[in-house]
Amino acid sequence: MMGLSHCLLLFFIFFFKGCNTSTAHELSYCHDEESSALLQFKQTFTINASASGLEGAYPKVLSWKQAQGGNNTNCCTWDGVECDEHTGHVIGLDLRSSCLYGSIHSNSSLFRLVHLQRLNLADNHFNYSQIPTSIRNFPRLTHLDLSRSVFSGRVPSEVSQLLEFSSYKTCKISISEILVRDNQDLIGYLPEFNKSSPLITLDVHGTRFSGNLAFSIRNLGSLKQLDVAACNFSAGLVPSSLGNLRELTYLDISANQFGGPVPDSFANLTKLSVFRISTSLLTGPIPSWLGNFSELEYLDFGYNRLGGSIPASFSNLTNLQILYLQSNNLSGIVEFQKFQNLQNLKQLDLSNNPLEFFSESTAMNATMQFPYFLRYQKHLERLMLGGNKIHGQVPKWMWNMSTESLIQLDISYNFLSGQLPVFFPWVNQLHLTLASNMFHGPLPIPASSTLVYEAHTNKFTGKLSPVICNMSSLLALELSNNNLSGMIPQCFGNFSDPLKLLVLGNNSFHGTLPQTFTNKSNLRRFDVSFNQLQGQLPRSLANCLMLETLILSNNYFNDVFPSWMVTLPELKVLAMRHNAFQGLIGKPENNQQFPKLRILDISYNNFSGKFVAEYIFSEYAMRSVNQSTYLTVDVNFITYLSYASTFTITIKDGDRYYIRIYEAFAVIDISSNKFEGKVDESIGSLKGLWSLNFSNNLLSGRIPSSFGNSTNLEVLDLSNNKLSGEIPKQLAQLTFLAEFNVSHNNLTGPIPRGPQLNTFSINSYKGNPGLCGDPLPKICQSSKAPPQLPPSNTEENDSGGEFEWAFVLAGYGSGFVVGVVLADLAITRRREFFLEIVGTLIRLMERITSWKGFGR
Ligand SMILES: *[C@@H]1O[C@H](CO)[C@@H](O)[C@H](O)[C@H]1NC(C)=O
Ligand SMILES: *[C@@H]1O[C@H](CO)[C@@H](O)[C@H](O)[C@H]1NC(C)=O
Ligand SMILES: *[C@@H]1O[C@H](CO)[C@@H](O)[C@H](O)[C@H]1NC(C)=O
Ligand SMILES: *[C@@H]1O[C@H](CO)[C@@H](O)[C@H](O)[C@H]1NC(C)=O
Ligand SMILES: *[C@@H]1O[C@H](CO)[C@@H](O)[C@H](O)[C@H]1NC(C)=O
Ligand SMILES: *[C@@H]1O[C@H](CO)[C@@H](O)[C@H](O)[C@H]1NC(C)=O
Ligand SMILES: *[C@@H]1O[C@H](CO)[C@@H](O)[C@H](O)[C@H]1NC(C)=O
Ligand SMILES: *[C@@H]1O[C@H](CO)[C@@H](O)[C@H](O)[C@H]1NC(C)=O
Ligand SMILES: *[C@@H]1O[C@H](CO)[C@@H](O)[C@H](O)[C@H]1NC(C)=O
Ligand SMILES: *[C@@H]1O[C@H](CO)[C@@H](O)[C@H](O)[C@H]1NC(C)=O
Ligand SMILES: *[C@@H]1O[C@H](CO)[C@@H](O)[C@H](O)[C@H]1NC(C)=O
Ligand SMILES: *[C@@H]1O[C@H](CO)[C@@H](O)[C@H](O)[C@H]1NC(C)=O
C-alpha cells in the first residue's frame, strides 16, 4: 500500500502572508501591463481536462476576459490572481489544477509579472517543458509550486538565485518553499544551494534527481519539510548528516535505496511529526530513541530489513496516528504491554513480519495471543496484521474495537482459529480479509459497504447466510477453499452490479448455478471449480459481457458445449474439465467463433464426434501472438488479494519474488473425451498455441504435418488414441517442445531425428508396435533410414531459456500445464483488478481519513 500513503500525502499547498504585505481583491486595481501579460499567458495554452488529475480541477483562466467596450477589467478579481492591496501589482498566481496544456518558455509573458511572490502551477500539463530560466525575473518569489505538471530536464541554476535574499519593502526575503514533486522527467542534480539558505520546504518527491543527497542539501539548515522520496539519489548508507537538520518536522527519504541502520544522529530530530524511510534497505533494530519523538504522528519504516522487536519506548509516542512497519524481519515477543497509551492510532500496518505477539491478559493467557493493546483503539481506520504468526482466537473485545472508524482489516495468513461472529461490527468497512487462517463455523458477513471480502482458505462451513445478498457494493468476493455447502444463493447473479471477481472454488456447493445474471453485470472472473454443482449452465451467463475467465471445472454439470457463449466478447479462458458435458461440438450458427478465447479446457467430459478448432477459435485470437512480451508482476500485489491457494507460481530474482507471464498463451485440452475421426489439420495454423492435449480419445488417421507450423508449441500430447502412419518429420521443427507424448497409438516407421524429438524418453513412444529408432530399442531397417532434417536455423531465442517456472501445486495431479497457465492468466487479470480495486479504496479512504501531510 505504498501508493496509498503517497496519495494521502499528495502535495499540500499553503500560502502564508509575506512580511509587510497585505492583500485584498476588491480594493486594489490591476495594472494594464500585468493584465495583458496574464491574458497573453492564457493564450499560450489549450484547456484540456486530462491535463489536471486531481479532484476539484477546473479551468480558472476561463474567467479571465479582455476589456470590452467601456467596461474595465480588473485582473485582481480574476480567479487565481492575487494583488497587493496598495500597489495593485500581481503578487500571487494560483493556477493549480487549471487544466492548462501546452509548453512554457522563457519568453512567456508570465515572467513580466515581476512582483510575483507566490506562484503555483501544480497539476497542469506543460508538455515536458524545461523549468524556464526566466524564473530569475521573480526576485521576490517566496513560494514556488510546480508539482505534478510534466516538466522535464535539468533544473536551471537560476533557481538557486531565488535563494539569495533580496530586499523588498522593509524586509529581506528569499524563497522559502520549492515544490516540484511528481515530475518524473526532472533529472540531474538538485540546484546548488551554495549559501546558507532559509529554505523551509523542499519537495522533490517522485522526480529523478540524483547525486549525493547529503551534499546537495548541506546548506539548508532551516529546512522544516524535506521530501526526496522516490528519487534517484545514490544508494548507500542513510546520510547521517541529515541529523543536523534540527528543525525538520517532515522527513521522507523513502524509495531511494538508502540502506544500513537508521543513523544515531537522527536522534536529534525530535521535532519530526512525519518520518518515512520505507522501501529501502534499512537493517538493524528500530532505534529506541524514537520513543523521544513526542511530536511523531506518522512513522513509516515499511518494506525494509529491520530486525529485532518494536521498542518499548514506543509506548511514549502518544501522538502517533500512523505506524507502518510492514514487510520487515521484525520478530520475537513484542512488548506491547504499555501500548495502550497509543490511543490515537488510525493506521497500523505490521503485516508480513514474523512477529509473535503475546498478551498481558493472564486470564486469557492460554488461548489468546492477539495484540492486546488493540483493545484500547477507538479510531483505527486500517489495521493490517496479515502474514504474521498470530495464533489462537480473535479475542471478543475485537468486536467492540473502532466500530465506527475501521474501514480496512487484514488478519490474513496467520494461524488464527475459532468461530467468528455472524455479523462483523465495523459499519463502515471497505475491505476485509480473513484469508488463509483456520477459522471455522459459519461465514461471517461484513457491512454492506464492503468492497472487497476475502475469506478463502479457511474452514468455514454451512450455508451462506441470505444476508450476504445485501452486500451490494462488492467488487471482489473470494470464498474459495472452505467447506461451504448448500446452494449458491440465487442473488449471486445480480446482488452487486460492480462485482468483478466471484471466486467460490473448492467448497461443497451443490445444486445449479444462479439463473439471474443480468446485463448490468461487471463480472470478469467467475470460478466455481471443485464443488458439487450440477445441471445446465444458466443461459443468462450470456449477459455477463465483461466476463474474461469462466472456471467450471470439477463439478457435475451436465450440458452441451456452450456455443451460445460466443457472444461474450471478452471471454479468454473457458475451463470446464471433469464434468458431464456431452454431445457434439457442431458448426456454430452464423459461423461465429469465440472472439478472444485462448484457453479451452474441456477434458474429462463426454464430448464426442469431431473436434474442429475453427468452430471455436477465431483467427484473430490465435494470430501473431507476441511471445516475447512478459508481464512482470510484483508479488506484493498478489499476496494482497491473494488467490495463491490453488496455485502459486513464483520466480526468485534476488530476494524478491516475481511472477513472469507471457502476455498471451493459447491452450487446448480436449483429453479424455470420446472425440473421434481425424485430427483437425487447421490447428497447425493456430500460431499462439502453447499446449495441445488430445490424449485419451478415439482419434484416428495420421498426425497432421501442419502441427510442425505451431512453432510456439511446448506441450503436445496425442497419447492413447488410434493414430496411425508415421510421425511427420515436420514435428522435428518444434524447437520449444518440452513435453511430447504419442504413446499407445498405432504409429509406424522411424522417429524423426531433430533437435528435440530424440530427447524424450521411451515413455513418449511406447505402445506403438510399428515405431522404430532412437530412443526406442527397436532399430529401423537400414533400407529405411530415419529422415534427417536439414540443419534448421534455430535462431537464438531466449524465451526457451527464460521459461523457468517453479510451481507449487495443491495436489491436483494431472493437468498441471493447464493449471499453471490458468493460474497465470488469472494472476495477470488479478493485477488489473487489484489496481482498480485499490484505486477505489484509496479514493474512498482519502475522503474518510483526516491525514493531510505538510503544514497541517
Ligand atoms: C489533452 O492532453 C493530453 C495529455 O494530457 C493529450 O494527450 C491530448 O492529446 C490532449 N488533447 C487535446 C485535444 O489537446
Ligand atoms: C459590461 O459589463 C456588464 C456587466 O458585467 C455587462 O452586462 C455588459 O454587457 C458589459 N459591456 C460590454 C460593452 O461588454
Ligand atoms: C507538445 O510538445 C510536442 C513536442 O515538442 C509538440 O509537437 C506539441 O505541439 C506540443 N503540444 C502542445 C499542446 O504544445
Ligand atoms: C518563445 O520561444 C519559443 C521557443 O524558444 C518560440 O517557439 C516562440 O515562438 C517564442 N515566442 C515568442 C512570442 O517569442
Ligand atoms: C555555487 O558554487 C559553485 C562552485 O563552488 C559555483 O560554480 C556556482 O556558480 C555557485 N552557484 C551559485 C548559485 O552561486
Ligand atoms: C539514476 O542515476 C544514475 C547516476 O547516478 C543514472 O546513471 C541513472 O540513469 C539514473 N536513473 C534514472 C532512472 O534516472
Ligand atoms: C545531537 O546534538 C548534540 C548537540 O549538537 C550533539 O552533541 C550530539 O552528538 C547529537 N546527537 C547525535 C546522536 O548525533
Ligand atoms: C530521550 O531524551 C532524554 C532527554 O533528552 C535522554 O536522556 C534519553 O537518553 C533519550 N532517550 C533515548 C532512548 O535516546
Ligand atoms: C517515557 O517517557 C517517560 C518520561 O519522558 C520516561 O520516564 C519513560 O522511561 C519513557 N518510557 C519508555 C518506555 O521509554
Ligand atoms: C502465560 O503463558 C506463558 C507462556 O505461554 C507462561 O510462561 C506463563 O506462566 C503464563 N502465565 C499465566 C499466568 O498463566
Ligand atoms: C506451414 O506454413 C508454411 C509457411 O507458412 C505454409 O507454406 C504451409 O502450407 C503450412 N503447412 C501446412 C501443412 O499448413
Ligand atoms: C494398425 O495399423 C495397421 C496398418 O498399419 C493395421 O493393419 C492394424 O489393424 C492397426 N491396428 C489397430 C489396433 O488399429
Short mmCIF file of C-alpha atoms in Angstrom, two decimals, residues 217-578:
data_model
loop_
_atom_site.label_atom_id
_atom_site.label_comp_id
_atom_site.label_asym_id
_atom_site.label_seq_id
_atom_site.Cartn_x
_atom_site.Cartn_y
_atom_site.Cartn_z
CA ILE A 217 21.29 19.96 0.95
CA ARG A 218 24.27 20.71 3.15
CA ASN A 219 23.40 24.40 3.37
CA LEU A 220 19.71 24.06 4.02
CA GLY A 221 19.82 24.24 7.79
CA SER A 222 16.40 25.89 8.03
CA LEU A 223 14.50 23.08 6.36
CA LYS A 224 11.38 22.02 8.15
CA GLN A 225 9.97 19.83 5.42
CA LEU A 226 12.09 17.66 3.22
CA ASP A 227 10.63 15.10 0.85
CA VAL A 228 13.05 13.41 -1.51
CA ALA A 229 11.26 10.07 -1.68
CA ALA A 230 11.22 8.00 -4.85
CA CYS A 231 14.10 9.88 -6.47
CA ASN A 232 17.39 8.51 -7.70
CA PHE A 233 19.88 9.66 -5.07
CA SER A 234 22.96 7.49 -4.88
CA ALA A 235 22.48 4.34 -2.96
CA GLY A 236 24.48 3.80 0.19
CA LEU A 237 24.08 4.43 3.87
CA VAL A 238 21.33 6.71 5.05
CA PRO A 239 23.10 10.12 5.10
CA SER A 240 23.77 10.76 8.76
CA SER A 241 24.26 14.49 8.17
CA LEU A 242 20.51 14.81 7.77
CA GLY A 243 20.57 14.60 11.54
CA ASN A 244 21.84 18.19 11.53
CA LEU A 245 18.54 19.46 10.16
CA ARG A 246 17.23 20.04 13.65
CA GLU A 247 14.17 21.96 12.54
CA LEU A 248 12.72 19.13 10.45
CA THR A 249 9.14 18.26 11.14
CA TYR A 250 8.63 16.26 7.96
CA LEU A 251 11.22 13.91 6.50
CA ASP A 252 10.63 11.41 3.75
CA ILE A 253 13.59 9.73 2.08
CA SER A 254 11.78 6.53 1.10
CA ALA A 255 12.49 4.52 -2.02
CA ASN A 256 15.99 5.76 -2.78
CA GLN A 257 17.82 2.55 -1.94
CA PHE A 258 19.33 4.04 1.19
CA GLY A 259 20.50 1.26 3.47
CA GLY A 260 22.21 0.41 6.70
CA PRO A 261 20.97 1.29 10.18
CA VAL A 262 18.96 4.37 10.98
CA PRO A 263 21.79 6.78 11.92
CA ASP A 264 22.02 7.73 15.57
CA SER A 265 22.42 11.36 14.54
CA PHE A 266 18.70 11.27 13.74
CA ALA A 267 18.08 11.07 17.48
CA ASN A 268 18.29 14.87 17.42
CA LEU A 269 15.36 15.22 15.02
CA THR A 270 12.94 15.33 17.88
CA LYS A 271 10.57 17.75 16.15
CA LEU A 272 9.61 15.27 13.47
CA SER A 273 5.94 14.60 13.07
CA VAL A 274 6.27 12.69 9.81
CA PHE A 275 9.19 10.33 9.38
CA ARG A 276 9.38 7.94 6.46
CA ILE A 277 12.16 5.71 5.21
CA SER A 278 10.11 2.99 3.57
CA THR A 279 11.01 0.75 0.66
CA SER A 280 14.70 0.98 1.38
CA LEU A 281 17.38 -1.35 2.65
CA LEU A 282 17.38 -0.45 6.34
CA THR A 283 18.94 -3.04 8.62
CA GLY A 284 19.42 -3.38 12.33
CA PRO A 285 16.90 -2.69 15.06
CA ILE A 286 14.35 0.08 15.28
CA PRO A 287 16.12 2.68 17.42
CA SER A 288 14.62 3.08 20.85
CA TRP A 289 15.32 6.83 20.90
CA LEU A 290 12.34 7.20 18.58
CA GLY A 291 10.33 7.00 21.78
CA ASN A 292 11.57 10.54 22.48
CA PHE A 293 9.90 11.95 19.36
CA SER A 294 6.88 13.25 21.16
CA GLU A 295 5.51 15.03 18.08
CA LEU A 296 5.60 11.94 15.92
CA GLU A 297 2.31 11.30 14.15
CA TYR A 298 3.37 9.26 11.20
CA LEU A 299 6.20 6.73 11.19
CA ASP A 300 6.83 4.57 8.16
CA PHE A 301 9.68 2.08 8.07
CA GLY A 302 7.77 -0.41 5.91
CA TYR A 303 9.48 -2.60 3.30
CA ASN A 304 12.95 -2.77 4.82
CA ARG A 305 15.05 -5.40 6.54
CA LEU A 306 14.75 -4.18 10.08
CA GLY A 307 15.07 -6.85 12.74
CA GLY A 308 14.50 -7.14 16.44
CA SER A 309 11.30 -6.10 18.10
CA ILE A 310 9.33 -2.91 18.42
CA PRO A 311 11.00 -0.90 21.21
CA ALA A 312 9.10 -0.49 24.42
CA SER A 313 9.80 3.26 24.25
CA PHE A 314 7.13 3.44 21.52
CA SER A 315 4.60 3.44 24.30
CA ASN A 316 5.53 7.11 24.77
CA LEU A 317 4.50 8.04 21.24
CA THR A 318 1.09 9.15 22.29
CA ASN A 319 0.53 11.30 19.21
CA LEU A 320 1.22 8.51 16.80
CA GLN A 321 -1.53 8.11 14.23
CA ILE A 322 0.10 6.08 11.50
CA LEU A 323 2.60 3.31 12.08
CA TYR A 324 3.83 1.31 9.12
CA LEU A 325 6.33 -1.45 9.83
CA GLN A 326 5.13 -3.98 7.28
CA SER A 327 7.43 -6.32 5.39
CA ASN A 328 10.45 -6.31 7.66
CA ASN A 329 12.11 -9.04 9.67
CA LEU A 330 10.69 -7.96 13.00
CA SER A 331 10.38 -10.88 15.32
CA GLY A 332 10.40 -12.01 18.87
CA ILE A 333 7.99 -11.11 21.54
CA VAL A 334 6.68 -7.63 21.08
CA GLU A 335 6.43 -5.74 24.29
CA PHE A 336 3.07 -4.24 23.77
CA GLN A 337 2.08 -4.18 27.37
CA LYS A 338 2.15 -0.43 27.70
CA PHE A 339 0.99 0.33 24.26
CA GLN A 340 -2.48 1.16 25.38
CA ASN A 341 -1.12 4.70 25.64
CA LEU A 342 -1.22 4.80 21.88
CA GLN A 343 -4.82 5.75 21.62
CA ASN A 344 -4.69 7.95 18.58
CA LEU A 345 -3.69 5.27 16.12
CA LYS A 346 -5.52 5.48 12.83
CA GLN A 347 -3.47 3.22 10.68
CA LEU A 348 -1.37 0.32 11.84
CA ASP A 349 0.37 -1.94 9.38
CA LEU A 350 2.52 -4.70 10.85
CA SER A 351 1.85 -7.20 8.09
CA ASN A 352 4.42 -9.61 6.73
CA ASN A 353 6.69 -9.76 9.73
CA PRO A 354 7.41 -12.94 11.60
CA LEU A 355 6.06 -11.23 14.68
CA GLU A 356 4.80 -13.15 17.65
CA PHE A 357 2.51 -11.24 19.86
CA PHE A 358 1.72 -12.03 23.40
CA SER A 359 -0.95 -10.87 25.67
CA GLU A 360 -0.67 -9.28 29.06
CA SER A 361 -4.06 -10.56 29.99
CA THR A 362 -3.29 -13.56 32.14
CA ALA A 363 -6.90 -14.60 32.15
CA MET A 364 -6.72 -15.44 28.52
CA ASN A 365 -3.09 -16.46 28.59
CA ALA A 366 -3.70 -19.97 27.44
CA THR A 367 -5.78 -19.31 24.37
CA MET A 368 -5.17 -15.80 23.24
CA GLN A 369 -2.15 -14.22 21.68
CA PHE A 370 -3.79 -11.42 19.83
CA PRO A 371 -2.13 -7.99 20.26
CA TYR A 372 -3.85 -6.86 23.37
CA PHE A 373 -3.21 -3.13 23.15
CA LEU A 374 -5.59 -3.01 20.22
CA ARG A 375 -8.33 -3.31 22.76
CA TYR A 376 -7.99 0.38 23.52
CA GLN A 377 -8.12 1.60 19.96
CA LYS A 378 -11.14 3.69 19.19
CA HIS A 379 -10.10 5.43 16.00
CA LEU A 380 -8.37 2.81 13.90
CA GLU A 381 -9.11 3.08 10.21
CA ARG A 382 -6.72 0.48 8.86
CA LEU A 383 -5.44 -2.50 10.78
CA MET A 384 -3.11 -4.72 8.84
CA LEU A 385 -1.77 -7.78 10.61
CA GLY A 386 -1.57 -10.21 7.70
CA GLY A 387 1.31 -12.59 7.22
CA ASN A 388 2.43 -12.71 10.86
CA LYS A 389 2.42 -15.66 13.17
CA ILE A 390 -0.56 -14.82 15.29
CA HIS A 391 -2.03 -17.93 16.86
CA GLY A 392 -5.15 -18.55 18.85
CA GLN A 393 -8.54 -16.98 18.69
CA VAL A 394 -9.57 -13.46 17.90
CA PRO A 395 -10.50 -12.08 21.32
CA LYS A 396 -14.04 -10.90 21.96
CA TRP A 397 -13.02 -7.33 22.64
CA MET A 398 -12.08 -7.04 18.97
CA TRP A 399 -15.77 -6.86 18.14
CA ASN A 400 -16.02 -3.59 20.06
CA MET A 401 -12.87 -2.05 18.69
CA SER A 402 -13.09 1.02 16.45
CA THR A 403 -16.52 0.01 15.30
CA GLU A 404 -17.25 3.31 13.59
CA SER A 405 -13.87 4.07 12.08
CA LEU A 406 -12.36 0.82 10.86
CA ILE A 407 -12.50 0.52 7.11
CA GLN A 408 -9.78 -1.98 6.38
CA LEU A 409 -8.91 -5.09 8.35
CA ASP A 410 -6.38 -7.66 7.28
CA ILE A 411 -5.68 -10.61 9.53
CA SER A 412 -4.96 -12.99 6.67
CA TYR A 413 -2.14 -15.51 6.53
CA ASN A 414 -1.91 -16.16 10.25
CA PHE A 415 -2.76 -19.18 12.38
CA LEU A 416 -5.98 -17.83 13.82
CA SER A 417 -8.74 -20.23 14.66
CA GLY A 418 -12.12 -20.39 16.28
CA GLN A 419 -15.50 -19.18 15.27
CA LEU A 420 -16.27 -15.60 14.27
CA PRO A 421 -19.44 -13.63 14.94
CA VAL A 422 -22.08 -13.91 12.23
CA PHE A 423 -22.04 -10.17 11.66
CA PHE A 424 -18.97 -8.03 11.85
CA PRO A 425 -19.33 -4.84 13.85
CA TRP A 426 -17.48 -2.43 11.58
CA VAL A 427 -20.24 -0.47 9.98
CA ASN A 428 -18.08 1.46 7.53
CA GLN A 429 -15.86 -1.37 6.42
CA LEU A 430 -14.50 -1.34 2.88
CA HIS A 431 -12.02 -4.17 2.90
CA LEU A 432 -11.91 -7.29 4.99
CA THR A 433 -9.55 -10.18 4.58
CA LEU A 434 -9.55 -13.25 6.77
CA ALA A 435 -7.90 -15.42 4.17
CA SER A 436 -5.63 -18.32 4.98
CA ASN A 437 -6.36 -18.96 8.63
CA MET A 438 -8.16 -21.79 10.37
CA PHE A 439 -11.46 -20.13 11.16
CA HIS A 440 -14.43 -22.45 11.30
CA GLY A 441 -18.16 -22.22 11.67
CA PRO A 442 -20.47 -20.11 9.55
CA LEU A 443 -19.07 -17.47 7.26
CA PRO A 444 -19.33 -14.04 8.90
CA ILE A 445 -20.94 -11.26 6.90
CA PRO A 446 -19.32 -7.83 6.88
CA ALA A 447 -21.09 -4.49 6.48
CA SER A 448 -22.92 -3.90 3.25
CA SER A 449 -20.48 -1.10 2.42
CA THR A 450 -17.68 -3.66 1.93
CA LEU A 451 -15.93 -3.57 -1.42
CA VAL A 452 -13.57 -6.48 -1.05
CA TYR A 453 -14.18 -9.52 1.10
CA GLU A 454 -11.64 -12.32 1.16
CA ALA A 455 -12.34 -15.33 3.29
CA HIS A 456 -10.69 -18.00 1.20
CA THR A 457 -8.61 -20.85 2.59
CA ASN A 458 -10.25 -21.35 5.96
CA LYS A 459 -12.56 -23.98 7.36
CA PHE A 460 -15.84 -22.14 7.13
CA THR A 461 -18.80 -24.47 6.89
CA GLY A 462 -22.53 -24.40 6.38
CA LYS A 463 -24.79 -22.46 4.10
CA LEU A 464 -24.21 -18.87 3.12
CA SER A 465 -26.46 -16.53 5.05
CA PRO A 466 -29.01 -14.86 2.76
CA VAL A 467 -27.84 -11.58 4.33
CA ILE A 468 -24.83 -11.78 2.05
CA CYS A 469 -27.19 -10.62 -0.69
CA ASN A 470 -27.18 -7.19 0.99
CA MET A 471 -23.55 -6.62 0.07
CA SER A 472 -24.44 -4.60 -2.95
CA SER A 473 -21.14 -2.69 -3.21
CA LEU A 474 -18.87 -5.68 -3.57
CA LEU A 475 -16.10 -5.57 -6.13
CA ALA A 476 -14.49 -8.85 -5.19
CA LEU A 477 -15.67 -11.83 -3.20
CA GLU A 478 -13.35 -14.76 -2.62
CA LEU A 479 -14.63 -17.69 -0.63
CA SER A 480 -12.64 -20.49 -2.22
CA ASN A 481 -11.03 -23.33 -0.27
CA ASN A 482 -13.53 -23.66 2.52
CA ASN A 483 -16.18 -26.22 3.19
CA LEU A 484 -19.21 -24.10 2.47
CA SER A 485 -22.27 -26.02 1.43
CA GLY A 486 -25.83 -25.57 0.31
CA MET A 487 -26.85 -23.86 -2.87
CA ILE A 488 -25.10 -20.83 -4.26
CA PRO A 489 -27.62 -18.08 -3.42
CA GLN A 490 -29.75 -17.02 -6.38
CA CYS A 491 -28.79 -13.41 -5.70
CA PHE A 492 -25.19 -14.08 -6.72
CA GLY A 493 -26.12 -13.39 -10.30
CA ASN A 494 -27.20 -9.83 -9.60
CA PHE A 495 -26.68 -8.78 -5.99
CA SER A 496 -23.84 -6.38 -6.75
CA ASP A 497 -23.52 -4.75 -10.12
CA PRO A 498 -19.91 -3.63 -9.59
CA LEU A 499 -18.79 -7.18 -8.73
CA LYS A 500 -15.80 -8.18 -10.83
CA LEU A 501 -14.40 -11.17 -9.08
CA LEU A 502 -16.51 -14.02 -7.74
CA VAL A 503 -14.42 -16.97 -6.64
CA LEU A 504 -16.22 -19.82 -4.93
CA GLY A 505 -13.97 -22.73 -5.89
CA ASN A 506 -13.17 -25.76 -3.76
CA ASN A 507 -16.18 -25.81 -1.48
CA SER A 508 -19.15 -28.15 -1.27
CA PHE A 509 -21.78 -26.11 -3.00
CA HIS A 510 -24.44 -28.17 -4.73
CA GLY A 511 -27.43 -27.55 -6.94
CA THR A 512 -27.43 -25.42 -10.03
CA LEU A 513 -25.85 -22.06 -10.72
CA PRO A 514 -27.97 -18.96 -10.13
CA GLN A 515 -30.15 -18.09 -13.11
CA THR A 516 -30.17 -14.37 -12.53
CA PHE A 517 -27.16 -12.89 -14.31
CA THR A 518 -28.22 -9.54 -15.71
CA ASN A 519 -26.77 -7.30 -18.35
CA LYS A 520 -25.68 -4.86 -15.64
CA SER A 521 -23.07 -7.39 -14.62
CA ASN A 522 -19.42 -6.37 -14.49
CA LEU A 523 -18.22 -9.86 -13.66
CA ARG A 524 -14.79 -10.56 -15.11
CA ARG A 525 -13.79 -13.70 -13.32
CA PHE A 526 -16.22 -16.35 -12.16
CA ASP A 527 -14.82 -19.50 -10.60
CA VAL A 528 -16.95 -22.28 -9.15
CA SER A 529 -14.48 -25.13 -9.67
CA PHE A 530 -14.25 -28.09 -7.30
CA ASN A 531 -17.81 -28.09 -5.99
CA GLN A 532 -20.74 -30.43 -6.50
CA LEU A 533 -22.73 -28.26 -8.85
CA GLN A 534 -24.93 -29.85 -11.43
CA GLY A 535 -27.48 -29.27 -14.13
CA GLN A 536 -27.28 -26.94 -17.06
CA LEU A 537 -25.40 -23.71 -17.27
CA PRO A 538 -27.71 -20.71 -16.92
CA ARG A 539 -28.11 -19.12 -20.34
CA SER A 540 -28.22 -15.77 -18.53
CA LEU A 541 -24.43 -16.01 -18.23
CA ALA A 542 -24.50 -14.62 -21.75
CA ASN A 543 -25.47 -11.31 -20.10
CA CYS A 544 -22.08 -11.01 -18.43
CA LEU A 545 -20.47 -9.14 -21.29
CA MET A 546 -17.31 -8.36 -19.31
CA LEU A 547 -16.60 -11.99 -18.46
CA GLU A 548 -13.00 -12.95 -19.19
CA THR A 549 -12.47 -16.09 -17.19
CA LEU A 550 -15.05 -18.76 -16.52
CA ILE A 551 -13.93 -21.75 -14.48
CA LEU A 552 -16.48 -24.52 -14.08
CA SER A 553 -14.07 -27.44 -13.69
CA ASN A 554 -14.58 -30.41 -11.37
CA ASN A 555 -18.34 -30.32 -10.87
CA TYR A 556 -21.22 -32.39 -12.19
CA PHE A 557 -22.51 -30.01 -14.81
CA ASN A 558 -24.46 -31.84 -17.46
CA ASP A 559 -24.99 -29.81 -20.57
CA VAL A 560 -23.93 -29.46 -24.17
CA PHE A 561 -20.96 -27.35 -25.23
CA PRO A 562 -21.86 -23.68 -24.50
CA SER A 563 -21.64 -22.43 -28.08
CA TRP A 564 -24.07 -19.72 -27.06
CA MET A 565 -21.22 -18.03 -25.17
CA VAL A 566 -19.67 -16.87 -28.44
CA THR A 567 -21.48 -13.62 -27.78
CA LEU A 568 -19.16 -12.93 -24.83
CA PRO A 569 -16.71 -10.50 -26.39
CA GLU A 570 -14.04 -10.70 -23.71
CA LEU A 571 -14.03 -14.38 -22.82
CA LYS A 572 -10.44 -15.61 -22.86
CA VAL A 573 -10.49 -18.61 -20.58
CA LEU A 574 -13.13 -21.33 -20.53
CA ALA A 575 -12.29 -24.23 -18.25
CA MET A 576 -14.84 -26.97 -17.72
CA ARG A 577 -12.76 -30.10 -17.14
CA HIS A 578 -14.11 -33.00 -15.10
#
